[in-house]
Short mmCIF file of C-alpha atoms in Angstrom, two decimals:
data_model
loop_
_atom_site.label_atom_id
_atom_site.label_comp_id
_atom_site.label_asym_id
_atom_site.label_seq_id
_atom_site.Cartn_x
_atom_site.Cartn_y
_atom_site.Cartn_z
CA UNK A 1 -3.50 -4.86 -0.17
CA UNK A 2 -3.98 -2.75 -3.24
CA UNK A 3 -5.76 -4.70 -5.91
CA UNK A 4 -9.61 -4.26 -6.50
CA UNK A 5 -10.43 -0.80 -4.98
CA UNK A 6 -13.32 -1.55 -2.78
CA UNK A 7 -12.09 -4.80 -1.39
CA UNK A 8 -8.67 -3.24 -0.64
CA UNK A 9 -10.35 -0.71 1.56
CA UNK A 10 -12.18 -3.37 3.36
CA UNK A 11 -9.16 -5.55 3.76
CA UNK A 12 -7.02 -2.65 4.98
CA UNK A 13 -9.54 -2.16 7.82
CA UNK A 14 -9.74 -5.85 8.42
CA UNK A 15 -5.91 -5.96 8.52
CA UNK A 16 -5.59 -3.49 11.25
CA UNK A 17 -8.15 -5.30 13.49
CA UNK A 18 -6.39 -8.60 12.84
CA UNK A 19 -2.88 -7.37 13.43
CA UNK A 20 -2.46 -8.40 17.04
CA UNK A 21 -4.26 -11.72 16.59
CA UNK A 22 -1.82 -12.36 13.68
CA UNK A 23 1.17 -11.66 15.87
CA UNK A 24 0.18 -14.16 18.23
CA UNK A 25 -0.97 -16.78 15.68
CA UNK A 26 2.10 -16.42 13.62
CA UNK A 27 4.30 -17.42 16.72
CA UNK A 28 2.85 -20.97 16.61
CA UNK A 29 5.35 -23.39 15.08
CA UNK A 30 6.91 -26.78 15.82
CA UNK A 31 9.88 -24.89 17.39
CA UNK A 32 12.25 -25.93 14.63
CA UNK A 33 14.42 -23.23 13.13
CA UNK A 34 14.02 -22.42 9.54
CA UNK A 35 16.69 -24.01 7.18
CA UNK A 36 18.99 -21.05 6.35
CA UNK A 37 20.58 -22.78 3.39
CA UNK A 38 17.37 -22.81 1.13
CA UNK A 39 18.21 -21.10 -1.97
CA UNK A 40 21.88 -21.16 -1.77
CA UNK A 41 23.88 -23.04 -4.55
CA UNK A 42 25.91 -22.69 -7.50
CA UNK A 43 24.39 -21.43 -10.87
CA UNK A 44 20.81 -20.78 -12.03
CA UNK A 45 18.14 -22.71 -10.34
CA UNK A 46 17.05 -25.70 -12.61
CA UNK A 47 13.85 -27.27 -13.11
CA UNK A 48 12.93 -30.40 -11.15
CA UNK A 49 13.20 -33.63 -12.94
CA UNK A 50 10.03 -35.07 -11.63
CA UNK A 51 6.48 -33.36 -11.35
CA UNK A 52 6.19 -31.03 -8.58
CA UNK A 53 3.11 -28.72 -7.36
CA UNK A 54 3.63 -25.31 -5.97
CA UNK A 55 0.74 -24.07 -3.78
CA UNK A 56 0.17 -20.35 -4.40
CA UNK A 57 -2.17 -18.44 -1.71
CA UNK A 58 -3.80 -15.23 -2.56
CA UNK A 59 -7.02 -13.40 -3.37
CA UNK A 60 -6.08 -12.88 -7.03
CA UNK A 61 -5.92 -16.44 -8.26
CA UNK A 62 -9.25 -16.19 -10.00
CA UNK A 63 -7.80 -13.21 -12.03
CA UNK A 64 -7.59 -13.93 -15.79
CA UNK A 65 -4.24 -12.29 -16.09
CA UNK A 66 -2.90 -14.60 -13.11
CA UNK A 67 -4.42 -17.72 -14.73
CA UNK A 68 -2.86 -16.69 -18.00
CA UNK A 69 0.49 -16.37 -16.44
CA UNK A 70 0.32 -19.70 -14.63
CA UNK A 71 -0.63 -21.38 -17.76
CA UNK A 72 2.49 -19.88 -19.63
CA UNK A 73 4.75 -20.79 -16.74
CA UNK A 74 3.55 -24.41 -16.88
CA UNK A 75 4.45 -24.35 -20.67
CA UNK A 76 8.08 -23.20 -19.84
CA UNK A 77 8.32 -25.60 -16.74
CA UNK A 78 6.23 -28.57 -17.52
CA UNK A 79 7.14 -30.43 -14.43
CA UNK A 80 5.87 -27.72 -12.19
CA UNK A 81 2.05 -27.15 -11.60
CA UNK A 82 0.81 -24.08 -9.78
CA UNK A 83 -2.12 -24.82 -7.41
CA UNK A 84 -4.16 -21.73 -6.55
CA UNK A 85 -5.42 -21.43 -3.07
CA UNK A 86 -7.81 -18.59 -2.90
CA UNK A 87 -9.42 -16.62 -0.18
CA UNK A 88 -11.40 -13.41 -0.25
CA UNK A 89 -9.27 -10.15 0.04
CA UNK A 90 -11.06 -9.30 3.54
CA UNK A 91 -10.31 -12.78 4.97
CA UNK A 92 -6.96 -13.50 3.47
CA UNK A 93 -4.65 -12.35 6.37
CA UNK A 94 -6.94 -14.21 8.96
CA UNK A 95 -6.79 -17.33 6.88
CA UNK A 96 -3.03 -17.15 6.14
CA UNK A 97 -2.18 -16.53 9.85
CA UNK A 98 -4.26 -19.47 11.00
CA UNK A 99 -2.51 -21.70 8.61
CA UNK A 100 1.05 -20.38 9.80
CA UNK A 101 -0.07 -21.28 13.31
CA UNK A 102 -1.20 -24.73 12.30
CA UNK A 103 2.08 -25.34 10.43
CA UNK A 104 0.32 -25.77 7.05
CA UNK A 105 1.42 -22.70 5.13
CA UNK A 106 1.44 -22.74 1.39
CA UNK A 107 4.65 -22.62 -0.54
CA UNK A 108 4.29 -19.13 -2.14
CA UNK A 109 1.94 -16.36 -1.21
CA UNK A 110 0.70 -12.92 -2.37
CA UNK A 111 0.60 -10.78 0.71
CA UNK A 112 0.22 -7.28 1.85
CA UNK A 113 3.93 -6.10 1.53
CA UNK A 114 3.92 -4.36 4.86
CA UNK A 115 3.30 -7.73 6.53
CA UNK A 116 6.43 -9.30 5.17
CA UNK A 117 8.79 -8.25 7.92
CA UNK A 118 6.26 -9.45 10.72
CA UNK A 119 6.07 -12.94 9.04
CA UNK A 120 9.94 -12.97 8.58
CA UNK A 121 10.46 -11.95 12.21
CA UNK A 122 8.68 -15.19 13.27
CA UNK A 123 10.66 -17.66 11.11
CA UNK A 124 7.85 -18.13 8.71
CA UNK A 125 9.63 -17.03 5.52
CA UNK A 126 12.57 -17.92 3.48
CA UNK A 127 15.35 -15.41 3.12
CA UNK A 128 15.51 -14.90 -0.66
CA UNK A 129 19.05 -13.47 -0.90
CA UNK A 130 20.50 -17.06 -1.92
CA UNK A 131 18.08 -17.16 -4.81
CA UNK A 132 18.44 -13.67 -6.03
CA UNK A 133 22.23 -14.07 -6.37
CA UNK A 134 21.84 -17.14 -8.67
CA UNK A 135 19.79 -15.44 -11.26
CA UNK A 136 19.65 -12.33 -13.52
CA UNK A 137 15.87 -11.46 -13.43
CA UNK A 138 15.42 -10.33 -9.90
CA UNK A 139 17.88 -7.32 -8.79
CA UNK A 140 17.27 -5.83 -5.35
CA UNK A 141 18.69 -2.50 -6.52
CA UNK A 142 16.02 -2.14 -9.17
CA UNK A 143 13.11 -1.98 -6.71
CA UNK A 144 12.01 1.28 -5.47
CA UNK A 145 13.46 2.04 -2.18
CA UNK A 146 10.13 2.34 -0.27
CA UNK A 147 9.05 -1.05 -1.43
CA UNK A 148 12.31 -2.65 -0.84
CA UNK A 149 11.94 -1.46 2.85
CA UNK A 150 8.56 -3.11 3.08
CA UNK A 151 10.16 -6.64 2.46
CA UNK A 152 13.52 -6.11 4.32
CA UNK A 153 13.94 -7.27 7.79
CA UNK A 154 17.38 -7.66 9.47
CA UNK A 155 19.05 -6.38 6.33
CA UNK A 156 17.80 -9.29 4.27
CA UNK A 157 15.02 -9.52 1.85
CA UNK A 158 12.11 -11.82 2.62
CA UNK A 159 9.75 -10.99 -0.36
CA UNK A 160 9.70 -9.71 -3.83
CA UNK A 161 7.53 -6.49 -4.34
CA UNK A 162 5.08 -7.18 -6.89
CA UNK A 163 2.70 -4.25 -7.30
CA UNK A 164 1.75 -1.11 -5.51
CA UNK A 165 0.39 2.47 -5.51
CA UNK A 166 1.31 5.85 -4.06
CA UNK A 167 -0.94 8.42 -2.57
CA UNK A 168 -1.46 11.56 -4.72
CA UNK A 169 -3.51 14.50 -5.30
CA UNK A 170 -6.76 14.40 -7.50
CA UNK A 171 -8.12 17.75 -8.57
CA UNK A 172 -11.08 19.15 -10.58
CA UNK A 173 -9.53 21.12 -13.47
CA UNK A 174 -12.97 22.67 -14.23
CA UNK A 175 -13.26 24.13 -10.80
CA UNK A 176 -9.71 25.16 -10.72
CA UNK A 177 -10.20 27.08 -14.00
CA UNK A 178 -13.33 28.73 -12.66
CA UNK A 179 -11.36 29.96 -9.52
CA UNK A 180 -8.68 31.19 -11.64
CA UNK A 181 -5.97 28.73 -10.28
CA UNK A 182 -3.44 27.88 -12.91
CA UNK A 183 -2.54 24.40 -11.72
CA UNK A 184 -2.33 22.06 -8.72
CA UNK A 185 -0.62 23.38 -5.62
CA UNK A 186 3.11 22.49 -5.13
CA UNK A 187 3.59 23.55 -1.63
CA UNK A 188 1.64 23.51 1.72
CA UNK A 189 0.86 27.24 1.48
CA UNK A 190 -0.33 27.04 -2.21
CA UNK A 191 -2.52 24.01 -1.08
CA UNK A 192 -4.29 25.94 1.72
CA UNK A 193 -4.71 29.08 -0.44
CA UNK A 194 -6.26 26.89 -3.29
CA UNK A 195 -8.63 25.15 -0.54
CA UNK A 196 -9.68 28.51 0.64
CA UNK A 197 -10.36 29.88 -2.86
CA UNK A 198 -12.21 27.08 -3.97
CA UNK A 199 -14.48 26.97 -0.91
CA UNK A 200 -17.97 28.50 -1.02
CA UNK A 201 -19.96 27.08 1.86
CA UNK A 202 -23.21 29.03 0.93
CA UNK A 203 -23.35 27.24 -2.21
CA UNK A 204 -22.18 23.82 -1.06
CA UNK A 205 -18.71 23.86 -2.76
CA UNK A 206 -15.48 22.98 -0.96
CA UNK A 207 -11.88 22.96 -1.54
CA UNK A 208 -10.90 19.56 -0.06
CA UNK A 209 -12.30 16.40 1.45
CA UNK A 210 -11.51 14.81 4.73
CA UNK A 211 -12.58 11.61 6.51
CA UNK A 212 -12.47 11.35 10.36
CA UNK A 213 -12.73 7.55 10.16
CA UNK A 214 -9.57 7.33 8.18
CA UNK A 215 -7.71 10.46 9.68
CA UNK A 216 -4.37 8.67 10.64
CA UNK A 217 -3.90 7.17 7.30
CA UNK A 218 -4.27 10.25 5.38
CA UNK A 219 -2.40 12.37 7.86
CA UNK A 220 0.76 10.30 7.46
CA UNK A 221 1.72 11.95 4.20
CA UNK A 222 1.67 15.42 5.88
CA UNK A 223 3.57 13.88 8.84
CA UNK A 224 6.48 12.56 6.66
CA UNK A 225 6.49 15.79 4.52
CA UNK A 226 7.10 17.75 7.88
CA UNK A 227 9.93 15.56 8.66
CA UNK A 228 8.11 13.36 11.28
CA UNK A 229 7.52 9.47 11.69
CA UNK A 230 5.07 7.37 13.54
CA UNK A 231 7.72 5.81 15.91
CA UNK A 232 11.30 6.08 16.64
CA UNK A 233 13.70 4.20 14.43
CA UNK A 234 14.00 1.40 16.77
CA UNK A 235 10.26 1.02 16.97
CA UNK A 236 10.20 1.40 20.81
CA UNK A 237 8.62 4.95 21.41
CA UNK A 238 6.29 7.24 20.03
CA UNK A 239 7.47 9.83 17.56
CA UNK A 240 4.35 11.32 16.00
CA UNK A 241 4.03 13.82 18.90
CA UNK A 242 7.23 15.58 17.97
CA UNK A 243 7.36 19.23 16.84
CA UNK A 244 7.30 18.04 13.33
CA UNK A 245 4.25 15.97 13.93
CA UNK A 246 2.31 18.79 15.66
CA UNK A 247 3.00 21.11 12.70
CA UNK A 248 1.62 18.53 10.40
CA UNK A 249 -1.40 17.79 12.59
CA UNK A 250 -2.19 21.43 13.02
CA UNK A 251 -2.17 22.05 9.24
CA UNK A 252 -3.98 18.82 8.49
CA UNK A 253 -6.79 19.34 10.94
CA UNK A 254 -7.27 22.95 9.98
CA UNK A 255 -8.13 21.80 6.53
CA UNK A 256 -11.50 20.75 7.95
CA UNK A 257 -12.73 24.09 7.44
CA UNK A 258 -12.67 23.75 3.70
CA UNK A 259 -14.21 20.20 3.59
CA UNK A 260 -17.93 19.29 3.66
CA UNK A 261 -18.88 18.43 7.17
CA UNK A 262 -21.59 15.86 6.05
CA UNK A 263 -18.71 13.73 4.58
CA UNK A 264 -16.33 13.81 7.78
CA UNK A 265 -17.90 10.68 9.06
CA UNK A 266 -17.71 8.81 5.77
CA UNK A 267 -14.75 7.10 4.06
CA UNK A 268 -12.55 7.75 1.10
CA UNK A 269 -14.27 5.41 -1.13
CA UNK A 270 -17.84 6.63 -0.35
CA UNK A 271 -16.52 10.26 -0.45
CA UNK A 272 -15.79 9.78 -4.11
CA UNK A 273 -19.22 11.05 -5.11
CA UNK A 274 -18.75 14.42 -3.67
CA UNK A 275 -15.67 14.80 -5.80
CA UNK A 276 -17.38 13.36 -9.00
CA UNK A 277 -20.45 15.81 -8.43
CA UNK A 278 -17.97 18.78 -8.27
CA UNK A 279 -18.70 19.60 -4.73
CA UNK A 280 -15.26 18.98 -3.76
CA UNK A 281 -12.41 20.22 -5.87
CA UNK A 282 -9.29 18.48 -4.17
CA UNK A 283 -9.16 14.87 -3.07
CA UNK A 284 -6.11 12.84 -1.62
CA UNK A 285 -6.17 9.16 -2.55
CA UNK A 286 -4.25 6.36 -4.04
CA UNK A 287 -4.03 5.61 -7.76
CA UNK A 288 -7.15 3.37 -7.42
CA UNK A 289 -9.15 6.56 -7.49
CA UNK A 290 -8.17 7.06 -11.00
CA UNK A 291 -9.55 3.80 -12.08
CA UNK A 292 -12.67 4.28 -10.14
CA UNK A 293 -13.39 7.77 -11.75
CA UNK A 294 -12.71 6.28 -15.26
CA UNK A 295 -14.93 3.31 -14.54
CA UNK A 296 -17.80 5.01 -12.71
CA UNK A 297 -17.77 8.45 -13.85
CA UNK A 298 -16.54 8.35 -17.73
CA UNK A 299 -18.30 11.60 -18.54
CA UNK A 300 -15.85 13.40 -16.20
CA UNK A 301 -12.96 12.88 -18.49
CA UNK A 302 -11.17 15.94 -19.12
CA UNK A 303 -12.55 17.60 -15.94
CA UNK A 304 -10.07 16.25 -13.55
CA UNK A 305 -6.31 15.42 -13.33
CA UNK A 306 -3.71 14.00 -10.83
CA UNK A 307 -0.56 15.50 -9.46
CA UNK A 308 1.82 14.76 -6.82
CA UNK A 309 1.16 15.82 -3.30
CA UNK A 310 2.51 19.35 -2.32
CA UNK A 311 5.98 19.33 -0.82
CA UNK A 312 6.39 20.05 2.88
CA UNK A 313 9.49 21.22 4.91
CA UNK A 314 11.08 17.69 4.16
CA UNK A 315 10.48 17.86 0.45
CA UNK A 316 8.60 15.29 -1.47
CA UNK A 317 7.03 12.51 0.74
CA UNK A 318 4.00 10.32 0.29
CA UNK A 319 2.61 7.01 1.56
CA UNK A 320 2.70 3.85 -0.37
CA UNK A 321 1.08 0.50 -0.26
CA UNK A 322 1.67 -2.71 -2.13
CA UNK A 323 1.76 -6.45 -2.31
CA UNK A 324 4.79 -8.90 -2.33
CA UNK A 325 5.59 -12.38 -3.10
CA UNK A 326 6.97 -14.50 -0.23
CA UNK A 327 8.05 -18.12 0.10
CA UNK A 328 7.30 -20.03 3.44
CA UNK A 329 10.22 -21.86 5.25
CA UNK A 330 8.31 -24.97 5.39
CA UNK A 331 8.14 -25.48 1.66
CA UNK A 332 9.41 -28.88 0.30
CA UNK A 333 9.70 -27.56 -3.16
CA UNK A 334 11.58 -24.46 -2.80
CA UNK A 335 13.34 -24.34 -6.07
CA UNK A 336 10.15 -24.80 -8.04
CA UNK A 337 8.50 -22.08 -5.78
CA UNK A 338 11.36 -19.58 -6.52
CA UNK A 339 10.91 -20.28 -10.33
CA UNK A 340 7.35 -19.28 -10.00
CA UNK A 341 8.22 -16.11 -8.07
CA UNK A 342 11.14 -15.29 -10.54
CA UNK A 343 8.75 -15.76 -13.56
CA UNK A 344 6.14 -13.58 -12.13
CA UNK A 345 8.92 -10.85 -11.42
CA UNK A 346 9.92 -10.80 -15.12
CA UNK A 347 9.43 -7.29 -16.47
CA UNK A 348 6.73 -8.33 -19.12
CA UNK A 349 4.76 -9.93 -16.43
CA UNK A 350 5.09 -7.16 -13.84
CA UNK A 351 3.85 -4.74 -16.71
CA UNK A 352 1.00 -7.06 -17.58
CA UNK A 353 -0.16 -7.36 -13.93
CA UNK A 354 0.03 -3.59 -13.29
CA UNK A 355 -0.29 -0.75 -15.76
CA UNK A 356 -1.26 -2.82 -18.77
CA UNK A 357 -4.36 -3.93 -17.22
CA UNK A 358 -7.69 -2.09 -16.79
CA UNK A 359 -6.62 -1.27 -13.07
CA UNK A 360 -4.30 1.31 -11.67
CA UNK A 361 -1.54 -0.48 -9.99
CA UNK A 362 2.13 0.41 -10.54
CA UNK A 363 5.23 -1.82 -10.93
CA UNK A 364 7.62 -1.73 -7.92
CA UNK A 365 10.88 -1.52 -10.05
CA UNK A 366 12.68 1.64 -11.13
CA UNK A 367 13.08 0.42 -14.71
CA UNK A 368 9.47 0.06 -15.34
CA UNK A 369 8.35 3.11 -13.56
CA UNK A 370 10.60 5.28 -15.56
CA UNK A 371 9.99 3.55 -18.96
CA UNK A 372 8.25 5.65 -21.77
CA UNK A 373 5.84 2.55 -22.13
CA UNK A 374 4.02 3.32 -18.79
CA UNK A 375 3.46 7.06 -19.60
CA UNK A 376 2.12 5.87 -23.10
CA UNK A 377 0.01 3.10 -21.75
CA UNK A 378 -1.42 4.68 -18.83
CA UNK A 379 -0.84 8.50 -18.75
CA UNK A 380 -3.08 9.14 -15.73
CA UNK A 381 -0.38 7.01 -13.68
CA UNK A 382 2.52 9.14 -14.55
CA UNK A 383 2.05 11.56 -11.59
CA UNK A 384 1.87 8.60 -9.29
CA UNK A 385 4.82 6.85 -10.93
CA UNK A 386 6.85 9.89 -10.19
CA UNK A 387 5.84 9.93 -6.61
CA UNK A 388 7.14 6.40 -6.11
CA UNK A 389 10.78 7.73 -5.53
CA UNK A 390 9.22 9.82 -2.78
CA UNK A 391 7.38 6.98 -1.17
CA UNK A 392 7.87 6.30 2.51
CA UNK A 393 7.42 2.75 3.67
CA UNK A 394 6.38 2.79 7.27
CA UNK A 395 9.20 1.74 9.54
CA UNK A 396 6.84 0.81 12.06
CA UNK A 397 7.70 -2.75 13.04
CA UNK A 398 6.28 -2.79 16.66
CA UNK A 399 3.47 -5.43 16.78
CA UNK A 400 1.71 -3.13 19.26
CA UNK A 401 1.45 -0.22 16.93
CA UNK A 402 -1.81 -1.19 15.26
CA UNK A 403 -3.60 -0.45 18.53
CA UNK A 404 -1.87 2.64 18.90
CA UNK A 405 -2.79 3.63 15.36
CA UNK A 406 -6.56 3.12 16.46
CA UNK A 407 -6.14 5.49 19.10
CA UNK A 408 -4.31 8.13 16.95
CA UNK A 409 -7.22 7.84 14.51
CA UNK A 410 -9.82 8.43 17.08
CA UNK A 411 -7.90 11.50 18.62
CA UNK A 412 -7.19 13.00 15.34
CA UNK A 413 -10.79 12.46 14.29
CA UNK A 414 -11.91 14.31 17.39
CA UNK A 415 -9.70 17.27 16.44
CA UNK A 416 -11.16 17.36 12.87
CA UNK A 417 -14.53 17.71 14.40
CA UNK A 418 -13.18 20.46 16.66
CA UNK A 419 -13.57 18.73 20.00
CA UNK A 420 -9.92 19.25 20.84
CA UNK A 421 -6.78 20.83 19.20
CA UNK A 422 -4.54 18.99 16.90
CA UNK A 423 -1.61 19.14 19.56
CA UNK A 424 -4.05 17.69 22.21
CA UNK A 425 -4.95 14.92 19.87
CA UNK A 426 -1.29 13.87 19.37
CA UNK A 427 -0.40 14.36 23.15
CA UNK A 428 -3.51 12.14 24.11
CA UNK A 429 -2.63 9.34 21.49
CA UNK A 430 1.01 9.45 22.52
CA UNK A 431 0.19 9.10 26.21
CA UNK A 432 -1.99 6.33 25.63
CA UNK A 433 0.43 4.71 23.04
CA UNK A 434 3.40 4.73 25.38
CA UNK A 435 1.39 2.99 28.05
CA UNK A 436 0.65 0.28 25.48
CA UNK A 437 4.33 0.02 24.57
CA UNK A 438 5.20 -0.21 28.21
CA UNK A 439 3.13 -3.38 28.91
#
């Protein structure tokens, strides 16, 4: 979930805790297999000849832009009414999983894109291939590969990517100038050198900022850049303890010496204060941080900039997060539901929902990301748009992984505090993770 910066942070934590219960709850059904013919047919999808209502579940139904799009949709499709069913961002996943278990899902939902395959694997969603083949608006090849991976299961697309963000580097241009550093680091070696040069512990100045409580999430970009992954491709074994993983962990953990210790037990949202004060010169975060700086610290304009993360041995890699639109297999108004999803996916609507708002969301399509319009409308997002092609959508599909990630987070946190080495952190997490996978 990437909309609303502070809410997204809370929702992400809740989502991790709920992942196991979601997997169990989503299994609840009446035992009937979904209709595999939904969406298939000749020619474009036509409007219903009688009034129909499409229920739309999300945490964004009260957003003015969403309401505006629903009103415009109704003008174009007078026989279709969109009924918003809202839940707070931090409760949305739990509410939706409960409804799926009770066989009362909505027709369409706006969900965390990374949850799409989990719902699809349990027969809760509609394969959208048939519908996409019948229209000209939604083109699978136009989606960024990472976001397409999020919504693909068994080589079929079960969701339409709708918005997203990448993780990039924020840096204080004033601090860089004072230190005589020409620009943002482009390699790991340059990053380490800059962090060291920007650190003056005696005066409370640091080159970087880390958070032990979110250590796994912010380690993943380094893992991918080193050529590693969390699990093997089949999702059945631990992969993060590979040689590449240990190289990434050692580099990442050692950055703690250039980070303020007082913030290690904090989180990336609260830690924004240190960057805003100039105590920290480099800060890794999603594009949401650009909006936070503009909203909360307007006087800093001109004193910070954003850039792609430095490249590792495997080149340009970063984590991505986003949301997708899905249709549930129990819908009785599938054509009307598709017309709503297709309408929201029109280029103008994707642009108006993402970079043309006050927020910092990015569209998930290659055509919009590469358009001059994006760079003109929201220049600060250009580095993050460039990173989209480097985005890695986690291939983790094992429902047991959230428990493993919790352990990985704890172990890396201990290494950041100096209680063990980076290699020991990965070995310990892998040993406990494999025990979980074997159950």
